[in-house]
């Protein structure tokens, strides 16, 4: 956790809305920084300029987590487009698996 003055600094060096200052229940501490919107974070490394923040923060990416948006200019609802795209991707994966099995059997 990041407390007091460091918490206030952290909130100000990141994009608005990533962190929030909240009252702290830890003895001897006033406030702490809490992540409230990780999606607003652009993975900035500005915190590393302060050695205390650099020691207190561990930033990671989730390797199989993707955030994207779909916009539609036609009559199709974006959710329908995503569903159709996923069905197409699934069918291509099935085709690849079948092709791989055929190649293995032929060898």
CSV table of C-alpha atoms in Angstrom, one decimal:
chain,number,residue,atom,x,y,z
A,1,UNK,CA,0.0,0.0,0.0
A,2,UNK,CA,1.0,3.6,-0.6
A,3,UNK,CA,0.1,6.0,2.2
A,4,UNK,CA,-0.2,9.7,2.9
A,5,UNK,CA,2.1,12.1,0.9
A,6,UNK,CA,3.2,9.3,-1.4
A,7,UNK,CA,-0.4,8.4,-2.1
A,8,UNK,CA,-1.2,11.9,-3.0
A,9,UNK,CA,1.8,12.1,-5.3
A,10,UNK,CA,0.8,8.8,-7.0
A,11,UNK,CA,-2.8,10.1,-7.6
A,12,UNK,CA,-1.4,13.2,-9.3
A,13,UNK,CA,1.2,11.6,-11.6
A,14,UNK,CA,-1.2,9.1,-13.1
A,15,UNK,CA,-4.1,9.6,-15.5
A,16,UNK,CA,-7.2,10.9,-13.8
A,17,UNK,CA,-9.4,8.2,-12.3
A,18,UNK,CA,-6.8,5.4,-12.0
A,19,UNK,CA,-6.2,5.9,-8.3
A,20,UNK,CA,-8.3,7.5,-5.5
A,21,UNK,CA,-7.3,8.7,-2.1
A,22,UNK,CA,-9.3,6.9,0.6
A,23,UNK,CA,-9.2,7.2,4.4
A,24,UNK,CA,-6.9,4.7,6.0
A,25,UNK,CA,-7.6,2.4,9.0
A,26,UNK,CA,-3.9,1.7,9.5
A,27,UNK,CA,-2.5,3.2,12.7
A,28,UNK,CA,-0.4,6.3,12.1
A,29,UNK,CA,-1.6,6.7,8.5
A,30,UNK,CA,-4.1,9.2,7.2
A,31,UNK,CA,-4.9,8.1,3.7
A,32,UNK,CA,-3.9,5.5,1.1
A,33,UNK,CA,-4.1,5.2,-2.6
A,34,UNK,CA,-6.5,2.6,-4.1
A,35,UNK,CA,-6.8,1.5,-7.7
A,36,UNK,CA,-10.4,2.4,-8.8
A,37,UNK,CA,-10.2,2.1,-12.5
A,38,UNK,CA,-7.3,0.0,-13.9
A,39,UNK,CA,-8.7,0.3,-17.4
A,40,UNK,CA,-7.8,4.1,-17.4
A,41,UNK,CA,-4.2,3.2,-16.8
A,42,UNK,CA,-1.8,3.5,-19.8
A,43,UNK,CA,1.0,1.6,-18.0
A,44,UNK,CA,2.9,4.9,-17.4
A,45,UNK,CA,6.2,4.5,-15.6
A,46,UNK,CA,6.2,8.0,-14.1
A,47,UNK,CA,6.1,6.5,-10.6
A,48,UNK,CA,9.6,5.2,-11.1
A,49,UNK,CA,11.0,8.8,-10.8
A,50,UNK,CA,10.3,8.6,-7.1
A,51,UNK,CA,12.4,5.9,-5.4
A,52,UNK,CA,9.9,5.3,-2.6
A,53,UNK,CA,7.1,4.8,-5.1
A,54,UNK,CA,9.3,2.6,-7.3
A,55,UNK,CA,9.8,0.3,-4.3
A,56,UNK,CA,6.1,0.3,-3.3
A,57,UNK,CA,4.5,-0.3,-6.6
A,58,UNK,CA,4.6,-3.5,-8.7
A,59,UNK,CA,3.0,-3.1,-12.1
A,60,UNK,CA,2.1,-6.1,-14.2
A,61,UNK,CA,0.2,-6.9,-17.3
A,62,UNK,CA,-2.1,-9.9,-17.6
A,63,UNK,CA,-0.8,-11.6,-20.8
A,64,UNK,CA,-4.1,-13.0,-22.0
A,65,UNK,CA,-6.3,-10.1,-21.1
A,66,UNK,CA,-7.4,-7.7,-23.9
A,67,UNK,CA,-9.6,-4.7,-23.8
A,68,UNK,CA,-11.1,-3.5,-27.1
A,69,UNK,CA,-14.1,-1.7,-28.4
A,70,UNK,CA,-16.2,-2.4,-31.5
A,71,UNK,CA,-18.0,0.3,-33.4
A,72,UNK,CA,-20.5,-0.3,-36.1
A,73,UNK,CA,-21.4,2.1,-38.9
A,74,UNK,CA,-24.1,-0.2,-40.4
A,75,UNK,CA,-27.2,-1.6,-39.0
A,76,UNK,CA,-25.5,-4.4,-37.1
A,77,UNK,CA,-25.2,-4.1,-33.4
A,78,UNK,CA,-21.6,-4.3,-32.2
A,79,UNK,CA,-22.4,-7.2,-29.9
A,80,UNK,CA,-23.7,-9.2,-32.9
A,81,UNK,CA,-20.6,-8.4,-34.9
A,82,UNK,CA,-18.4,-9.7,-32.1
A,83,UNK,CA,-20.5,-12.9,-31.7
A,84,UNK,CA,-20.2,-13.5,-35.5
A,85,UNK,CA,-16.5,-12.8,-35.4
A,86,UNK,CA,-16.0,-15.3,-32.6
A,87,UNK,CA,-18.0,-18.0,-34.4
A,88,UNK,CA,-15.8,-17.5,-37.4
A,89,UNK,CA,-12.6,-17.7,-35.3
A,90,UNK,CA,-13.9,-20.8,-33.6
A,91,UNK,CA,-14.6,-22.5,-37.0
A,92,UNK,CA,-11.1,-21.6,-38.2
A,93,UNK,CA,-9.6,-23.1,-35.1
A,94,UNK,CA,-11.6,-26.3,-35.6
A,95,UNK,CA,-10.4,-26.4,-39.2
A,96,UNK,CA,-6.8,-26.0,-38.1
A,97,UNK,CA,-7.1,-28.8,-35.5
A,98,UNK,CA,-8.6,-31.1,-38.2
A,99,UNK,CA,-5.9,-30.2,-40.7
A,100,UNK,CA,-3.2,-30.9,-38.1
A,101,UNK,CA,-4.8,-34.2,-37.2
A,102,UNK,CA,-4.9,-35.2,-40.9
A,103,UNK,CA,-1.2,-34.3,-41.3
A,104,UNK,CA,-0.2,-36.3,-38.2
A,105,UNK,CA,-2.2,-39.4,-39.5
A,106,UNK,CA,-0.6,-39.1,-42.9
A,107,UNK,CA,2.9,-39.0,-41.4
